[in-house]
């Protein structure tokens, strides 16, 4: 199992976005997004969200949308529910969320850093 630093952005804006170490397996990801996962990919990052978020009426994740807009210059969808950002290795395996994504998230939405 791979342990990675993930950026977790709750849809509920009263809950803080945070960086924490997670076991990046299917069970953990499903727990964090509260259902089956769907992946949205960027250059060296991707995030997971609940694949049925819109159907279930989950709250739009405005902060995740803002981060994607700043990372890519475009937003192709409305992302609903909590999201989990991770990085990836050259082989496509899960990795720590890239430092530049963490930095941008801190500037745009504010994030709590993991305890040492």
Short mmCIF file of C-alpha atoms in Angstrom, two decimals:
data_model
loop_
_atom_site.label_atom_id
_atom_site.label_comp_id
_atom_site.label_asym_id
_atom_site.label_seq_id
_atom_site.Cartn_x
_atom_site.Cartn_y
_atom_site.Cartn_z
CA UNK A 1 0.00 0.00 0.00
CA UNK A 2 1.16 3.49 -0.84
CA UNK A 3 1.08 6.28 1.72
CA UNK A 4 0.86 9.74 0.18
CA UNK A 5 0.32 13.33 1.20
CA UNK A 6 -3.10 14.25 -0.15
CA UNK A 7 -4.86 17.59 -0.43
CA UNK A 8 -8.42 17.05 0.79
CA UNK A 9 -10.95 19.76 -0.04
CA UNK A 10 -14.39 19.33 1.55
CA UNK A 11 -17.34 20.72 -0.40
CA UNK A 12 -18.62 22.25 2.85
CA UNK A 13 -16.77 25.55 2.96
CA UNK A 14 -17.05 25.68 6.75
CA UNK A 15 -14.66 22.69 6.90
CA UNK A 16 -10.99 23.46 6.27
CA UNK A 17 -9.10 22.13 3.29
CA UNK A 18 -6.16 20.14 4.58
CA UNK A 19 -3.06 18.20 3.64
CA UNK A 20 -2.75 14.82 5.35
CA UNK A 21 -1.05 11.50 4.84
CA UNK A 22 -3.39 8.81 3.58
CA UNK A 23 -3.15 5.24 2.41
CA UNK A 24 -3.93 5.76 -1.27
CA UNK A 25 -6.00 2.63 -1.82
CA UNK A 26 -9.51 2.24 -3.21
CA UNK A 27 -11.15 1.73 0.18
CA UNK A 28 -9.62 4.89 1.67
CA UNK A 29 -10.43 7.00 -1.38
CA UNK A 30 -14.03 5.78 -1.40
CA UNK A 31 -14.31 6.59 2.29
CA UNK A 32 -12.97 10.11 1.77
CA UNK A 33 -15.34 10.93 -1.11
CA UNK A 34 -18.24 8.97 0.42
CA UNK A 35 -18.85 6.63 -2.50
CA UNK A 36 -17.47 5.26 -5.73
CA UNK A 37 -14.63 7.30 -7.13
CA UNK A 38 -14.18 9.19 -10.38
CA UNK A 39 -10.80 10.63 -11.36
CA UNK A 40 -10.11 14.02 -12.96
CA UNK A 41 -6.57 14.33 -14.31
CA UNK A 42 -4.18 17.22 -14.80
CA UNK A 43 -0.52 17.28 -15.82
CA UNK A 44 1.18 15.77 -12.78
CA UNK A 45 -1.83 15.69 -10.49
CA UNK A 46 -5.31 14.25 -10.35
CA UNK A 47 -8.18 14.29 -7.95
CA UNK A 48 -10.90 11.90 -6.95
CA UNK A 49 -14.51 12.72 -6.23
CA UNK A 50 -17.77 10.84 -5.82
CA UNK A 51 -18.77 9.65 -9.29
CA UNK A 52 -22.46 10.11 -8.44
CA UNK A 53 -22.04 13.46 -6.71
CA UNK A 54 -24.43 15.34 -8.99
CA UNK A 55 -27.04 12.56 -9.01
CA UNK A 56 -26.93 12.39 -5.20
CA UNK A 57 -27.27 16.16 -4.92
CA UNK A 58 -23.93 16.64 -3.18
CA UNK A 59 -22.85 20.23 -2.63
CA UNK A 60 -20.75 21.76 -5.44
CA UNK A 61 -17.09 22.01 -4.45
CA UNK A 62 -16.43 25.65 -5.27
CA UNK A 63 -12.89 25.60 -3.83
CA UNK A 64 -11.87 22.58 -5.92
CA UNK A 65 -13.28 24.28 -9.01
CA UNK A 66 -11.31 27.45 -8.24
CA UNK A 67 -8.11 25.44 -7.82
CA UNK A 68 -8.64 23.59 -11.10
CA UNK A 69 -9.30 26.92 -12.85
CA UNK A 70 -5.99 28.31 -11.55
CA UNK A 71 -4.10 25.13 -12.44
CA UNK A 72 -5.48 24.71 -15.96
CA UNK A 73 -7.09 27.99 -17.00
CA UNK A 74 -10.36 26.14 -17.61
CA UNK A 75 -13.09 24.30 -15.72
CA UNK A 76 -14.95 21.63 -17.70
CA UNK A 77 -17.47 20.56 -15.08
CA UNK A 78 -19.10 21.25 -11.73
CA UNK A 79 -17.37 19.10 -9.13
CA UNK A 80 -19.71 17.94 -6.38
CA UNK A 81 -18.76 16.54 -3.00
CA UNK A 82 -15.40 16.27 -1.26
CA UNK A 83 -12.29 15.88 -3.42
CA UNK A 84 -8.88 14.30 -2.83
CA UNK A 85 -5.92 15.65 -4.83
CA UNK A 86 -2.86 13.43 -5.33
CA UNK A 87 0.20 13.38 -7.56
CA UNK A 88 1.41 10.55 -9.73
CA UNK A 89 4.66 8.83 -10.57
CA UNK A 90 5.96 8.41 -14.13
CA UNK A 91 4.50 4.89 -14.00
CA UNK A 92 1.05 6.26 -13.09
CA UNK A 93 1.12 5.19 -9.45
CA UNK A 94 -0.22 7.39 -6.66
CA UNK A 95 2.22 9.94 -5.20
CA UNK A 96 2.24 12.99 -2.94
CA UNK A 97 0.20 15.91 -4.22
CA UNK A 98 2.72 18.14 -6.05
CA UNK A 99 4.21 20.99 -4.05
CA UNK A 100 3.02 23.57 -6.59
CA UNK A 101 -0.59 22.34 -6.18
CA UNK A 102 -0.26 22.57 -2.40
CA UNK A 103 1.24 26.06 -2.66
CA UNK A 104 -1.47 27.30 -5.02
CA UNK A 105 -4.19 25.79 -2.82
CA UNK A 106 -2.74 27.58 0.21
CA UNK A 107 -2.83 30.89 -1.67
CA UNK A 108 -6.30 30.48 -3.16
CA UNK A 109 -8.31 28.62 -0.55
CA UNK A 110 -6.06 28.26 2.49
CA UNK A 111 -5.06 24.82 3.73
CA UNK A 112 -4.18 23.26 7.04
CA UNK A 113 -0.80 21.51 6.92
CA UNK A 114 -0.23 18.04 8.35
CA UNK A 115 1.12 17.65 11.85
CA UNK A 116 4.82 16.78 11.90
#
